[in-house]
CSV table of C-alpha atoms in Angstrom, one decimal:
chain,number,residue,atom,x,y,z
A,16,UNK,CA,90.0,-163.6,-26.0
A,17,UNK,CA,87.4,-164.0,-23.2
A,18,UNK,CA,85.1,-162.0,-21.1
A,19,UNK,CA,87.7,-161.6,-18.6
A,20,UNK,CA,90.4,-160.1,-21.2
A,21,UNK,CA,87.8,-157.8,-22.8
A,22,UNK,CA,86.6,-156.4,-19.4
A,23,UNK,CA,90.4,-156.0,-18.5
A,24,UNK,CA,91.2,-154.4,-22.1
A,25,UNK,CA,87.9,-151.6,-21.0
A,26,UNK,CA,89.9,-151.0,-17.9
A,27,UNK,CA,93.1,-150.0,-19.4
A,28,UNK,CA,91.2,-148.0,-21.9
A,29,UNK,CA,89.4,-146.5,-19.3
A,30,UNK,CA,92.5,-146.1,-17.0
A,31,UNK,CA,94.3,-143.8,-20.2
A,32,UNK,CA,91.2,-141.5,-20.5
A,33,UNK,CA,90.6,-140.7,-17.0
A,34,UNK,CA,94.1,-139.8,-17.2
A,35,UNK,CA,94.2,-137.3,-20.5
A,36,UNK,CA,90.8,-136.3,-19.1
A,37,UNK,CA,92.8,-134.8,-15.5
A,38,UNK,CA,95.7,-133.7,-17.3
A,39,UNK,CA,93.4,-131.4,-19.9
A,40,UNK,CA,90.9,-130.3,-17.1
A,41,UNK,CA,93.9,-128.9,-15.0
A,42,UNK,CA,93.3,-131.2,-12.3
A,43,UNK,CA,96.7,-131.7,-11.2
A,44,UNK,CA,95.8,-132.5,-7.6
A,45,UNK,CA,94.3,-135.8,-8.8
A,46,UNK,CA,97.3,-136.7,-11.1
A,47,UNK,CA,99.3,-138.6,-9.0
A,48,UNK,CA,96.5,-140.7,-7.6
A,49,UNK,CA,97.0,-142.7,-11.3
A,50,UNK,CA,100.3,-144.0,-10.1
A,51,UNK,CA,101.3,-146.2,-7.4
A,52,UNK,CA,103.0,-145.3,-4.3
A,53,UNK,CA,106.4,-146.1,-5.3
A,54,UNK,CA,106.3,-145.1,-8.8
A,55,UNK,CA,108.4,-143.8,-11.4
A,56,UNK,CA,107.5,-141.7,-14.1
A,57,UNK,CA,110.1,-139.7,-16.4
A,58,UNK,CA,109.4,-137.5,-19.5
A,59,UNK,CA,112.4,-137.7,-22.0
A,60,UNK,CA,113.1,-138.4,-25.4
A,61,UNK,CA,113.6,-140.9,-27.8
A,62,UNK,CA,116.8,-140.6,-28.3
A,63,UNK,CA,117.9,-140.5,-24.6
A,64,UNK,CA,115.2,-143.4,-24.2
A,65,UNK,CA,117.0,-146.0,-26.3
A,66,UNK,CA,120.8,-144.8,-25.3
A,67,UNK,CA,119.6,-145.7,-21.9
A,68,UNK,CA,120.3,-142.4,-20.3
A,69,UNK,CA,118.0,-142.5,-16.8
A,70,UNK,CA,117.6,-138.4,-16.5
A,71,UNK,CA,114.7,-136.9,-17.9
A,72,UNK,CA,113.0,-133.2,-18.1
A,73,UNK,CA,110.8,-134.8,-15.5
A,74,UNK,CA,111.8,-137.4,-13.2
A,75,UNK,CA,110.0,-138.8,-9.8
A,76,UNK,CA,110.7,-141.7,-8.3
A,77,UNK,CA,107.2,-141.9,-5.5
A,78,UNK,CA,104.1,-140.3,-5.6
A,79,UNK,CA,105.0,-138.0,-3.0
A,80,UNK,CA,108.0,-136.8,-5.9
A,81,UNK,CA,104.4,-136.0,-7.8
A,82,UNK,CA,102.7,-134.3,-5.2
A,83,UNK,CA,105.8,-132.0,-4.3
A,84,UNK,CA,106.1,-131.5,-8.2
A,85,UNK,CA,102.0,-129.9,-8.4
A,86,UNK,CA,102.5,-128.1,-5.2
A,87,UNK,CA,105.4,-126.3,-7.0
A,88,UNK,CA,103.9,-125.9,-10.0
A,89,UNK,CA,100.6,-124.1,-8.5
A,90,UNK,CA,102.7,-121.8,-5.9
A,91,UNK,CA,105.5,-121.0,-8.5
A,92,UNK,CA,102.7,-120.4,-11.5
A,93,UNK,CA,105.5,-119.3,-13.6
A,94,UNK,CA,104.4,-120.8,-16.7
A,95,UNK,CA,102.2,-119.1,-18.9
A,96,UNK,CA,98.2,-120.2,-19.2
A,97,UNK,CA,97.9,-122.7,-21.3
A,98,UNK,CA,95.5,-126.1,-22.2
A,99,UNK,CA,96.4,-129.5,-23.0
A,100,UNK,CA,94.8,-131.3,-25.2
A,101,UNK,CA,96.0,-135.6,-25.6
A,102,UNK,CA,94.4,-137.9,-28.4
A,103,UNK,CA,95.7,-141.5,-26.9
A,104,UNK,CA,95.5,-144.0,-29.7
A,105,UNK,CA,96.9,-148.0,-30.1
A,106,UNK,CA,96.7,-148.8,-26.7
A,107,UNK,CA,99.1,-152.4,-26.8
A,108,UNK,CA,99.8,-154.7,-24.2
A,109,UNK,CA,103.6,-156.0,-24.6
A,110,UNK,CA,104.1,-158.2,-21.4
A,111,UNK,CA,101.1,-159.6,-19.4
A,112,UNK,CA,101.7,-160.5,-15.6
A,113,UNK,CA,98.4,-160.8,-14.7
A,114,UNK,CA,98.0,-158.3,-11.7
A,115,UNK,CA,101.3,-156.7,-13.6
A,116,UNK,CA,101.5,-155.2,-17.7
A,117,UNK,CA,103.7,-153.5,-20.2
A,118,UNK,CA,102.1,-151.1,-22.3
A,119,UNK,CA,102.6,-149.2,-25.0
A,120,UNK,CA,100.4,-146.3,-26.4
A,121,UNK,CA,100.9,-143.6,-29.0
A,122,UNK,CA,99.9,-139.9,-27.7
A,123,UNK,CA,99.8,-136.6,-29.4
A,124,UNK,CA,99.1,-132.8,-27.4
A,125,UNK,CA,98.1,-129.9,-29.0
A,126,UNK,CA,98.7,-127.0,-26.5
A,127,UNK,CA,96.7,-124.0,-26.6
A,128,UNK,CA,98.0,-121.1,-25.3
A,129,UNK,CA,95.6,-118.1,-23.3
A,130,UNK,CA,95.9,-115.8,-26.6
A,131,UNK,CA,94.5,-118.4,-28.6
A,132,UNK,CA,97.5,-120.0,-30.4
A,133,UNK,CA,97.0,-124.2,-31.0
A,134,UNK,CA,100.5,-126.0,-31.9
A,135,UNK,CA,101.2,-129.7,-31.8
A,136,UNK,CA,103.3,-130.0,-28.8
A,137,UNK,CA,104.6,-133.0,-28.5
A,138,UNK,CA,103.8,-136.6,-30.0
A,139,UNK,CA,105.1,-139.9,-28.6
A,140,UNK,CA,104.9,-143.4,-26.6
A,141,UNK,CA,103.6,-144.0,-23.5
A,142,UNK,CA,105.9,-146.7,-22.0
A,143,UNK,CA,104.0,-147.7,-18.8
A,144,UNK,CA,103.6,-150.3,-16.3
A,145,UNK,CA,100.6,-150.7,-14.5
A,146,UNK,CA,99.6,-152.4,-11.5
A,147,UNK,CA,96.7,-153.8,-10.4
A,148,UNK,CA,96.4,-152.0,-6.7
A,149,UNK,CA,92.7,-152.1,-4.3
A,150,UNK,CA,91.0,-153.1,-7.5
A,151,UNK,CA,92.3,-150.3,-10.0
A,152,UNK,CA,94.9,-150.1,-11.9
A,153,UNK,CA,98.1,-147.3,-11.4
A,154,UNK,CA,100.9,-146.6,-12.8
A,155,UNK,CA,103.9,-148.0,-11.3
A,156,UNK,CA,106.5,-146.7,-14.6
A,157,UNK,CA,105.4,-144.1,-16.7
A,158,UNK,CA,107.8,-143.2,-19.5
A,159,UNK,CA,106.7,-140.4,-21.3
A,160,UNK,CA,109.1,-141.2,-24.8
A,161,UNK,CA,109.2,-137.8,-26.9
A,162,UNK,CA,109.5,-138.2,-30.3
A,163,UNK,CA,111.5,-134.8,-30.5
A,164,UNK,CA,114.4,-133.5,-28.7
A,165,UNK,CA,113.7,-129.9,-29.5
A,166,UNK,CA,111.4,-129.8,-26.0
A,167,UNK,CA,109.9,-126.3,-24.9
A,168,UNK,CA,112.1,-125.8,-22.2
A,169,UNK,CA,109.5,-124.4,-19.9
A,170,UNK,CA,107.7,-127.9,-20.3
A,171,UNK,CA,105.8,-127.8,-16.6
A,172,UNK,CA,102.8,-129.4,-16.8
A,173,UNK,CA,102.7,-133.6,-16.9
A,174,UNK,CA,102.0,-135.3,-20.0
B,14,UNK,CA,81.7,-154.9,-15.7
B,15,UNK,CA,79.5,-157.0,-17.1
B,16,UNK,CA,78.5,-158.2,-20.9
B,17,UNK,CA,75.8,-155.0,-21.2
B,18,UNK,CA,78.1,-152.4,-20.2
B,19,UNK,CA,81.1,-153.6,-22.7
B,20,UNK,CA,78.1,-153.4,-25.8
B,21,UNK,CA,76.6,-150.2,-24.1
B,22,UNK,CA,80.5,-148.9,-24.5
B,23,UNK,CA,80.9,-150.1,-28.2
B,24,UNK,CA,78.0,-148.5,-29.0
B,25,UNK,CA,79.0,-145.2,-27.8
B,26,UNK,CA,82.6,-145.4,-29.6
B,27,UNK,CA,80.3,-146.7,-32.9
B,28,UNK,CA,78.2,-143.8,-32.8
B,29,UNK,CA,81.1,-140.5,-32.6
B,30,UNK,CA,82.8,-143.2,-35.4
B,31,UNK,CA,79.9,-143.2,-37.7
B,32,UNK,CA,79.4,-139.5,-36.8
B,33,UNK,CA,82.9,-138.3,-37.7
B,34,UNK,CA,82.8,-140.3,-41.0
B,35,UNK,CA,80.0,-138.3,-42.0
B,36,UNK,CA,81.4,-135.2,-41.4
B,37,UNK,CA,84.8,-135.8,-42.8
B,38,UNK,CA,82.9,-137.4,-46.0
B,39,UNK,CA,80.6,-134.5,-46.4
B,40,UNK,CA,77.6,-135.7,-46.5
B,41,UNK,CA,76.4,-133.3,-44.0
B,42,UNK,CA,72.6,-134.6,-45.1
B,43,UNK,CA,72.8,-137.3,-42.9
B,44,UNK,CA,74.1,-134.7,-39.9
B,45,UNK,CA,71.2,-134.2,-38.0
B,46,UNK,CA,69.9,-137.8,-38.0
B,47,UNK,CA,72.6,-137.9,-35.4
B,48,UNK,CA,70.6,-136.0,-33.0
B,49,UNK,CA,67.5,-136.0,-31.0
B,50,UNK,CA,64.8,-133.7,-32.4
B,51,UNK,CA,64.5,-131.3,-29.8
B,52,UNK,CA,68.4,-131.3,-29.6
B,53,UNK,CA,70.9,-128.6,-28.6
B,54,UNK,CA,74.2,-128.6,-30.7
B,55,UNK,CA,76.3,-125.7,-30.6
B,56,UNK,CA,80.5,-124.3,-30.7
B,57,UNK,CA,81.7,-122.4,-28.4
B,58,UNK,CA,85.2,-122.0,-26.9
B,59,UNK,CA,86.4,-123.2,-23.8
B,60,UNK,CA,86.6,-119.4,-22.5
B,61,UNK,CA,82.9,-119.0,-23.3
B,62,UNK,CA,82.0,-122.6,-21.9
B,63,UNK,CA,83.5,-121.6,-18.2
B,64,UNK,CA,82.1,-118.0,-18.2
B,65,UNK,CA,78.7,-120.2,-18.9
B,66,UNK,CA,77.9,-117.7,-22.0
B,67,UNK,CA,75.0,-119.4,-23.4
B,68,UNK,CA,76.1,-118.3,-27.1
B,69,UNK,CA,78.3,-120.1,-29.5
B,70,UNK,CA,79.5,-119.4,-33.2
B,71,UNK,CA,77.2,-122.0,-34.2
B,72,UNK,CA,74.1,-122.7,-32.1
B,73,UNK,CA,70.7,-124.7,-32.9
B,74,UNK,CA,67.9,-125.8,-30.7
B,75,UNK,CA,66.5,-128.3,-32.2
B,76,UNK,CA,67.1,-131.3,-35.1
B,77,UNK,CA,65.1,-128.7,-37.7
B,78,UNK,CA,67.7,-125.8,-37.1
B,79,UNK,CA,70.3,-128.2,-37.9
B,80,UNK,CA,69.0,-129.1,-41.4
B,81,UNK,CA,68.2,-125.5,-42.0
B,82,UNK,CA,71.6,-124.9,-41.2
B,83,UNK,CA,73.1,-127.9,-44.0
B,84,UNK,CA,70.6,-126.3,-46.6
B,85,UNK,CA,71.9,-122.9,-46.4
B,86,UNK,CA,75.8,-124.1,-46.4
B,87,UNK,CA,74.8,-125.8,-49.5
B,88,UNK,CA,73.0,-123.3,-51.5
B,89,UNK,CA,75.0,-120.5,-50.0
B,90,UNK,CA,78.2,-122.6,-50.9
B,91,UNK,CA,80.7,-119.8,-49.5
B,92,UNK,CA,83.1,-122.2,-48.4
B,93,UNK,CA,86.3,-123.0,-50.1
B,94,UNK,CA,86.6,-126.8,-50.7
B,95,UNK,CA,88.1,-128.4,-47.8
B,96,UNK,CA,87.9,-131.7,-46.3
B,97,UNK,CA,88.4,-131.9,-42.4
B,98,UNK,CA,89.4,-135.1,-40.8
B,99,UNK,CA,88.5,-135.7,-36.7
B,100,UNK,CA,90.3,-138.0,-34.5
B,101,UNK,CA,88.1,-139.0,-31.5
B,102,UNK,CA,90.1,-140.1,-28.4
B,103,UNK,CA,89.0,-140.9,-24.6
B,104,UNK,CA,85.9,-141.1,-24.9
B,105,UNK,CA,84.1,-141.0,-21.1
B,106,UNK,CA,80.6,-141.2,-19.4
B,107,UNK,CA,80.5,-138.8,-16.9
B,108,UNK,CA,77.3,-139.4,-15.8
B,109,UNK,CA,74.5,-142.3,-16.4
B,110,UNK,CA,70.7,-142.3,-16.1
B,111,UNK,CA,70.2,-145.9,-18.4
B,112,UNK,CA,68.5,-144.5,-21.1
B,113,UNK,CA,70.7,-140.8,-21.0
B,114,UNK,CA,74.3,-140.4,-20.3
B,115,UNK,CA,76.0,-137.3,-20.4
B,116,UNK,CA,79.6,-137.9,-22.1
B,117,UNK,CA,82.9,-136.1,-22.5
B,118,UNK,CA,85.5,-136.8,-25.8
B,119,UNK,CA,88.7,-135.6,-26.8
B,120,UNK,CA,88.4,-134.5,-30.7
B,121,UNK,CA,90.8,-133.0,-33.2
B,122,UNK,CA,90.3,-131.5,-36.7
B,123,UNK,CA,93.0,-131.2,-39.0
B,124,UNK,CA,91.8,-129.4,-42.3
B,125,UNK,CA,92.7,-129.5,-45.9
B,126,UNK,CA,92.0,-126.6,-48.5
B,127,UNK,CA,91.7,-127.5,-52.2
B,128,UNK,CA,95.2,-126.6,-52.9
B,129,UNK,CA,96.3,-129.0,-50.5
B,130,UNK,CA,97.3,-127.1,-47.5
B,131,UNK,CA,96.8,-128.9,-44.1
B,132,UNK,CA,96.1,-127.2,-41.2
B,133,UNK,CA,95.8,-128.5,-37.5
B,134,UNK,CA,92.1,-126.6,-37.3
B,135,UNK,CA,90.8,-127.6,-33.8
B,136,UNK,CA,91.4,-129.0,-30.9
B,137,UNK,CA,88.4,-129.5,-27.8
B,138,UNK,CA,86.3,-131.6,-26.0
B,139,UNK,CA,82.9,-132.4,-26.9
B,140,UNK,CA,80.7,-132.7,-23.9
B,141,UNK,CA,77.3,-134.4,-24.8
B,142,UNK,CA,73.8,-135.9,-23.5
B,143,UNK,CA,73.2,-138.8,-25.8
B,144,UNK,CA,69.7,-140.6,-25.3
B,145,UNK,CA,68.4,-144.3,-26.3
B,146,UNK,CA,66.0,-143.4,-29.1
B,147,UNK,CA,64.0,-146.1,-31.5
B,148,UNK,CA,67.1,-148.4,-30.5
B,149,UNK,CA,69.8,-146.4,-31.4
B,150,UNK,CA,71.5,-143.7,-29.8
B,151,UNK,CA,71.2,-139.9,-30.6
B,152,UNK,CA,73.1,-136.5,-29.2
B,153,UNK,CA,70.3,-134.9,-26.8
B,154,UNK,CA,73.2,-131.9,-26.6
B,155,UNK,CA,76.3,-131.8,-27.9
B,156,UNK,CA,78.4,-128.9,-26.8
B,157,UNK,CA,81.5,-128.5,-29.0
B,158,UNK,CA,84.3,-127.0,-26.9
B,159,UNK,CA,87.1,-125.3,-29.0
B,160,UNK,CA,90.4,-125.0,-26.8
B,161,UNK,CA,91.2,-122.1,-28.8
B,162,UNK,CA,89.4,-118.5,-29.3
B,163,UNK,CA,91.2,-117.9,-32.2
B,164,UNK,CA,88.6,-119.2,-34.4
B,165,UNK,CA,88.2,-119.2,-38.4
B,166,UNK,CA,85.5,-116.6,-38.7
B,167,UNK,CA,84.1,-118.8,-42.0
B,168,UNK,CA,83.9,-122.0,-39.7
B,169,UNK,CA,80.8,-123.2,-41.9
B,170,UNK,CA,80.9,-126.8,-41.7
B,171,UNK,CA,80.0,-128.7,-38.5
B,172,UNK,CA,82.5,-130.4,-36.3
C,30,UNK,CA,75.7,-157.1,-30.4
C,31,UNK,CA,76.8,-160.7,-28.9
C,32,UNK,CA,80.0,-161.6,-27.3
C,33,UNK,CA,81.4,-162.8,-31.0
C,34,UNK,CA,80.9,-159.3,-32.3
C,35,UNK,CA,82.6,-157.9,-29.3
C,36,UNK,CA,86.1,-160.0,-29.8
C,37,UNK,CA,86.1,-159.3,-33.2
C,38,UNK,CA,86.2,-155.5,-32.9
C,39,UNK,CA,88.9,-156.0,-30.6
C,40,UNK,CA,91.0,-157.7,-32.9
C,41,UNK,CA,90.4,-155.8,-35.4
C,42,UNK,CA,91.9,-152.9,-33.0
C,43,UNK,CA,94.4,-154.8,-32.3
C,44,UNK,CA,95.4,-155.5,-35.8
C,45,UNK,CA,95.5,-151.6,-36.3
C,46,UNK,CA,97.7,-150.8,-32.9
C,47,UNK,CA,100.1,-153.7,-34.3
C,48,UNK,CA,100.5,-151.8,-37.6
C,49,UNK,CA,101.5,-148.7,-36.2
C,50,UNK,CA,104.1,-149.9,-33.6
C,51,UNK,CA,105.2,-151.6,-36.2
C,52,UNK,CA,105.7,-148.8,-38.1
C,53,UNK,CA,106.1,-146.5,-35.9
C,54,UNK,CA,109.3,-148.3,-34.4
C,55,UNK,CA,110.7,-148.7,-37.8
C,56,UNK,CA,110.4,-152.3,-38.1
C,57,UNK,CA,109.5,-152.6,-41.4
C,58,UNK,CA,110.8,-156.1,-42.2
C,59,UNK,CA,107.3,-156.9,-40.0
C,60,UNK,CA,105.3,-154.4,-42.2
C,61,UNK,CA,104.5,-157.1,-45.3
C,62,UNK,CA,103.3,-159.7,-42.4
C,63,UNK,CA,100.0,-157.7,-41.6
C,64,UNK,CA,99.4,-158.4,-45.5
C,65,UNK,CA,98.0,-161.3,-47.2
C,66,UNK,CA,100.3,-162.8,-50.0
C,67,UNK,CA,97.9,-161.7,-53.1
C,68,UNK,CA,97.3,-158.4,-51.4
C,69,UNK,CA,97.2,-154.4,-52.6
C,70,UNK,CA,98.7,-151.8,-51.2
C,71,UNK,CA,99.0,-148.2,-52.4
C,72,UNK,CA,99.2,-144.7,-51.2
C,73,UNK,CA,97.2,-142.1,-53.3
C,74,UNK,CA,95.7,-138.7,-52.8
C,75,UNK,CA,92.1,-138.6,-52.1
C,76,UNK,CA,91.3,-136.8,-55.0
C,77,UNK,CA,93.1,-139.5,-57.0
C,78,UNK,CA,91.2,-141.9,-55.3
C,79,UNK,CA,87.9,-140.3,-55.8
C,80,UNK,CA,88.7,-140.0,-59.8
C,81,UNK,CA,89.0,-143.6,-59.7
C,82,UNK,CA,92.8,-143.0,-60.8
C,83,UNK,CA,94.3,-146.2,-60.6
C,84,UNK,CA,98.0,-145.2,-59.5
C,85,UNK,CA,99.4,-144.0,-56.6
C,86,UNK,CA,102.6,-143.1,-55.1
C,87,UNK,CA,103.7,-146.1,-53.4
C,88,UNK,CA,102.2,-149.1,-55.4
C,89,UNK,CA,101.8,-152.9,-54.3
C,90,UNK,CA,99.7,-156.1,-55.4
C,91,UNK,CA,102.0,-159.1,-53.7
C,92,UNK,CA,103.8,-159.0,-50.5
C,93,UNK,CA,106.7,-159.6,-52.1
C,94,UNK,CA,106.2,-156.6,-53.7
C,95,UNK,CA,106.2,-155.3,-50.6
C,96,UNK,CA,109.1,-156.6,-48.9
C,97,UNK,CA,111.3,-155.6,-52.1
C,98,UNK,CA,110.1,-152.6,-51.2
C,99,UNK,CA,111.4,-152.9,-47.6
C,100,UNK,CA,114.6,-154.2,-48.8
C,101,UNK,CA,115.0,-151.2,-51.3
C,102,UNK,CA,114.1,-148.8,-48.3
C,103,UNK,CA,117.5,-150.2,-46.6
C,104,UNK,CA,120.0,-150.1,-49.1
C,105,UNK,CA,118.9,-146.7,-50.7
C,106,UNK,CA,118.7,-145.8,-47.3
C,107,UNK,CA,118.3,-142.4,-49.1
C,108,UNK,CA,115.7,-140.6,-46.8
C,109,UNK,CA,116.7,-138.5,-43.7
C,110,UNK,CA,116.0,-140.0,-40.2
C,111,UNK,CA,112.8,-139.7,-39.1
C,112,UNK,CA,110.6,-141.0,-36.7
C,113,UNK,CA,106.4,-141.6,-37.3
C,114,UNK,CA,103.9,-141.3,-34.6
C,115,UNK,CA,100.6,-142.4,-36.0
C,116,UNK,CA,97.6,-141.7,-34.9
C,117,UNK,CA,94.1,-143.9,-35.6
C,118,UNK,CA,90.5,-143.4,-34.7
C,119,UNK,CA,87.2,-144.4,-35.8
C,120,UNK,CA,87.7,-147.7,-37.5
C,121,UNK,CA,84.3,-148.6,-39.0
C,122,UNK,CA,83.4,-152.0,-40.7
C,123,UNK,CA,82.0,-150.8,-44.3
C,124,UNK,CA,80.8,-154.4,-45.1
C,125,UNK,CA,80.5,-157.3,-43.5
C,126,UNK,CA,80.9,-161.2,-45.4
C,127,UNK,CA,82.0,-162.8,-42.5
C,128,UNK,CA,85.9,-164.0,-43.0
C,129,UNK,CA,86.2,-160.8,-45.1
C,130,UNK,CA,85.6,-157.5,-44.3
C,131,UNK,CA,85.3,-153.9,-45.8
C,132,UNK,CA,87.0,-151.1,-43.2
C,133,UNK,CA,87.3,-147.4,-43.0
C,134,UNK,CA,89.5,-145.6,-39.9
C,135,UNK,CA,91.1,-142.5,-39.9
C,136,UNK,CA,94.8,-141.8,-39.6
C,137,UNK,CA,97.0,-138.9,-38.8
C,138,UNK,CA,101.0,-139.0,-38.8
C,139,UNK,CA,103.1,-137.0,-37.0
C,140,UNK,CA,106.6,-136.9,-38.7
C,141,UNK,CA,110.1,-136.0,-36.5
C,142,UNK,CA,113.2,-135.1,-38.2
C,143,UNK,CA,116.2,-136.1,-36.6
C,144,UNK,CA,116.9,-132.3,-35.3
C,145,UNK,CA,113.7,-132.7,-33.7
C,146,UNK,CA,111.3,-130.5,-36.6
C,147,UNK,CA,107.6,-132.0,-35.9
C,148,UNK,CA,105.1,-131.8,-38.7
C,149,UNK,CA,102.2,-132.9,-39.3
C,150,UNK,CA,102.6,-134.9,-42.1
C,151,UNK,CA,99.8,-136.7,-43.3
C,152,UNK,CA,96.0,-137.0,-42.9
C,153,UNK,CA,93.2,-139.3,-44.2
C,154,UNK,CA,91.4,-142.5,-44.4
C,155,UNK,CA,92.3,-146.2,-44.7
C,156,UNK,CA,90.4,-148.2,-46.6
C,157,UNK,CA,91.0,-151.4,-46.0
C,158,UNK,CA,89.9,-155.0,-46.7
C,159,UNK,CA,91.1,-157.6,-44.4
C,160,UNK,CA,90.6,-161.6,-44.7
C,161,UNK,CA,91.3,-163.8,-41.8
C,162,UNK,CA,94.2,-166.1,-42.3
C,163,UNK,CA,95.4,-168.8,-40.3
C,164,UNK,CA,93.6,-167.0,-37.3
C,165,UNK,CA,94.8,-163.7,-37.6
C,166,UNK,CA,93.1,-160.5,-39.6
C,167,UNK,CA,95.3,-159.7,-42.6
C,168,UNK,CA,95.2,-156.8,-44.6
C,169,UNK,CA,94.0,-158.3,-48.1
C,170,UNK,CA,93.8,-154.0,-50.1
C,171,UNK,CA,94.7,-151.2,-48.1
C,172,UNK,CA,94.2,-147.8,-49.7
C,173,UNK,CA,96.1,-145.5,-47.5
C,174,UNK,CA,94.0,-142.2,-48.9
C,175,UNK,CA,95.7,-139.4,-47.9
C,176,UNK,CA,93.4,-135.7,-47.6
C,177,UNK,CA,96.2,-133.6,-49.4
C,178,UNK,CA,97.6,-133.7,-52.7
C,179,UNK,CA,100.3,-131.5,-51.6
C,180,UNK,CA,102.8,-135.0,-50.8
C,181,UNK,CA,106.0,-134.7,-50.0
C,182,UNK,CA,108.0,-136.5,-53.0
C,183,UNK,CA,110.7,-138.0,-50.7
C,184,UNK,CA,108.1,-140.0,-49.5
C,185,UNK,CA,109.4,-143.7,-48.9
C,186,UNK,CA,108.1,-145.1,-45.7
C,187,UNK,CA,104.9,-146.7,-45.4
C,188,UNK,CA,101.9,-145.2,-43.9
C-alpha cells in the first residue's frame, strides 16, 4: 500500500462520515449531494437482497428521485420527531476501478425518539458504489441491506 | 492530502481510542490527563445543547474539577459495578487552527451491571476542541451530547 | 509517526474489517484463515478473564481445532438462523515487537433472528496477538472477552 492508496482509503473514510454526520444533524437538503446524478439507492433487506428482488422501502433511481423524496418528507412531516444516530465500522473495498469501487461497510442506528426513548433501529451493510466525480467521491449505488425484515413501517428518513 | 494530515488524522482516531479504553477499563485516574488544564468537559443532552443551556448533568471547568470529580466517585462508591463499553465512529474536524481543531464524533455506550444485564446506555455526539499540548494532543472542551433526555439519574462514571 | 507506521495501522484495520465480513456473511470455512496454525482462540466472560480462569465457552489452540469446529457448526446445524452485524472500534496496539504484536479493540454484535428479532448480543474487548505470516497479519491468541456473564448457552458461532 502506497501514499496514493492511503490518501484514497482517508477519502472514503471521510466520504462515510460526512455522510452519517448529514443524516444525524437532519440535514436532508444536503443528502443527495453524496450521490451522483444518476444514482440508485434502495433500502431493503437481506433477505430480499440476496433473492434478487429489485423493490425496496426506499427506492430512487437519480438524484432528483432524492430531492423529490426530502421535499416530501419536510412538507408531509408526518413522522414523528426523532434523531439518528449511525456508528459505520469495517469500511472494505471489494472491487477497485480506479475512478470506480465496490464497498462494503457495516452500520448500526440507534433512533431516539422526542420523549427520550433510544432503541437500536436497524443494523446492516452498506453495499455502495462510488464514483470519483469533480474530484469527490459520490455515490452512484447505495444499497442500504437490513439485517431485519421486521422494518418500522413508517421508516422515512434515509439511512 | 499530504503525509502530515494522514498522521495528524491517526493521531486524532489514537487519542478518542486511548481515551475510550480508559474509560471502559476503569481506570478513571488517568481521565483527566486527557484534557487541557483549564478544560471544559461536561454532559448535556442534545435538547439542552440547541437551547444553548450552559448546564449539563456533569459539568467541570477545569482539569482539577475533573479529578475532584474521580476522587469523590471513588470514595463515595455509590455506583453499582458496571462496566460500559464505547464505540467511536466518524470521527470529523469541523474546524482547524493548526495547533486547535474543534472536532465532532459519533459515540455509543452499551452498559453492563454486575449481574450481567446489558443495556444500550447512550447514544450522542461528542463535539470537542482538542489542542497540541507538550506534543500530544488534549480535549480543550469536550461537550458530550446525549441524543436522549431520558437519562440515568446515577450517571456517575464519565463517558 | 513515519509512512511505515501509517501502512501498518491500515492493515491491521483491514485484517479486522476482513474478520467481520467474514463472519458477518457466514463464511466461516474462511474464519480459521485469519488464524495462525499454533494459534488460541477462546470466548470467555470478562470476569473469567480477569480471574485468570483458563476456560471459556468456545475453546481453541490449533486451527484445526478450529475448522473442526466449523465443520461441526454444519452438520449439527443445530442453531436457529441468524445473521451477525459486528461492530469494531478503537483498535489499540498494546505492545509492539515488531512481527508480533499485542492488540486491544472493542466489539459489539448485533444478532437477527430469522423473524427479524434484533438484539444486542454481545459486548466487549478483543485481545488479540497477531504475527505476520507470509505477508499477511494473522491472528496468533485472540481472547474474544465478552462484558457480560449473562451468555446465551446456544452460543455456537464465532465472535
Amino acid at each position: 500500500m502506497d501514499l496514493d492508496a492511503i490518501m484514497r482509503r482517508w477519502e472514503l473514510e471521510q466520504l462515510f462520515t460526512d455522510y452519517v454526520h448529514c443524516l444525524d444533524a437532519d440535514e436532508l437538503e444536503r443528502w443527495p449531494d453524496f450521490f451522483t446524478e444518476d444514482c440508485f439507492y434502495r433500502i431493503t433487506s437481506a433477505e430480499n437482497y440476496e433473492a434478487s428482488l429489485p423493490l425496496g422501502l426506499i427506492y430512487a433511481t437519480s438524484r432528483n428521485m432524492l430531492k423529490d423524496r426530502v421535499s416530501a418528507l419536510r412538507e408531509a412531516n408526518i413522522y414523528e420527531p426523532q434523531r439518528y444516530r449511525h456508528l459505520v465500522s469495517s469500511i472494505k473495498v471489494l472491487k477497485d476501478e480506479g475512478a470506480r469501487l465496490d464497498l462494503a461497510a457495516n452500520f448500526l442506528v440507534v433512533r431516539t425518539m422526542q420523549e427520550g426513548d433510544m432503541t437500536l433501529f436497524a443494523a446492516g451493510r452498506y453495499l455502495d458504489q462510488v464514483r470519483r466525480d469533480d474530484g469527490t467521491w459520490k455515490f452512484a449505488r447505495k444499497n442500504v441491506v437490513l439485517d431485519s425484515r421486521q422494518i418500522d413501517t413508517l421508516l422515512a428518513i434515509p439511512i
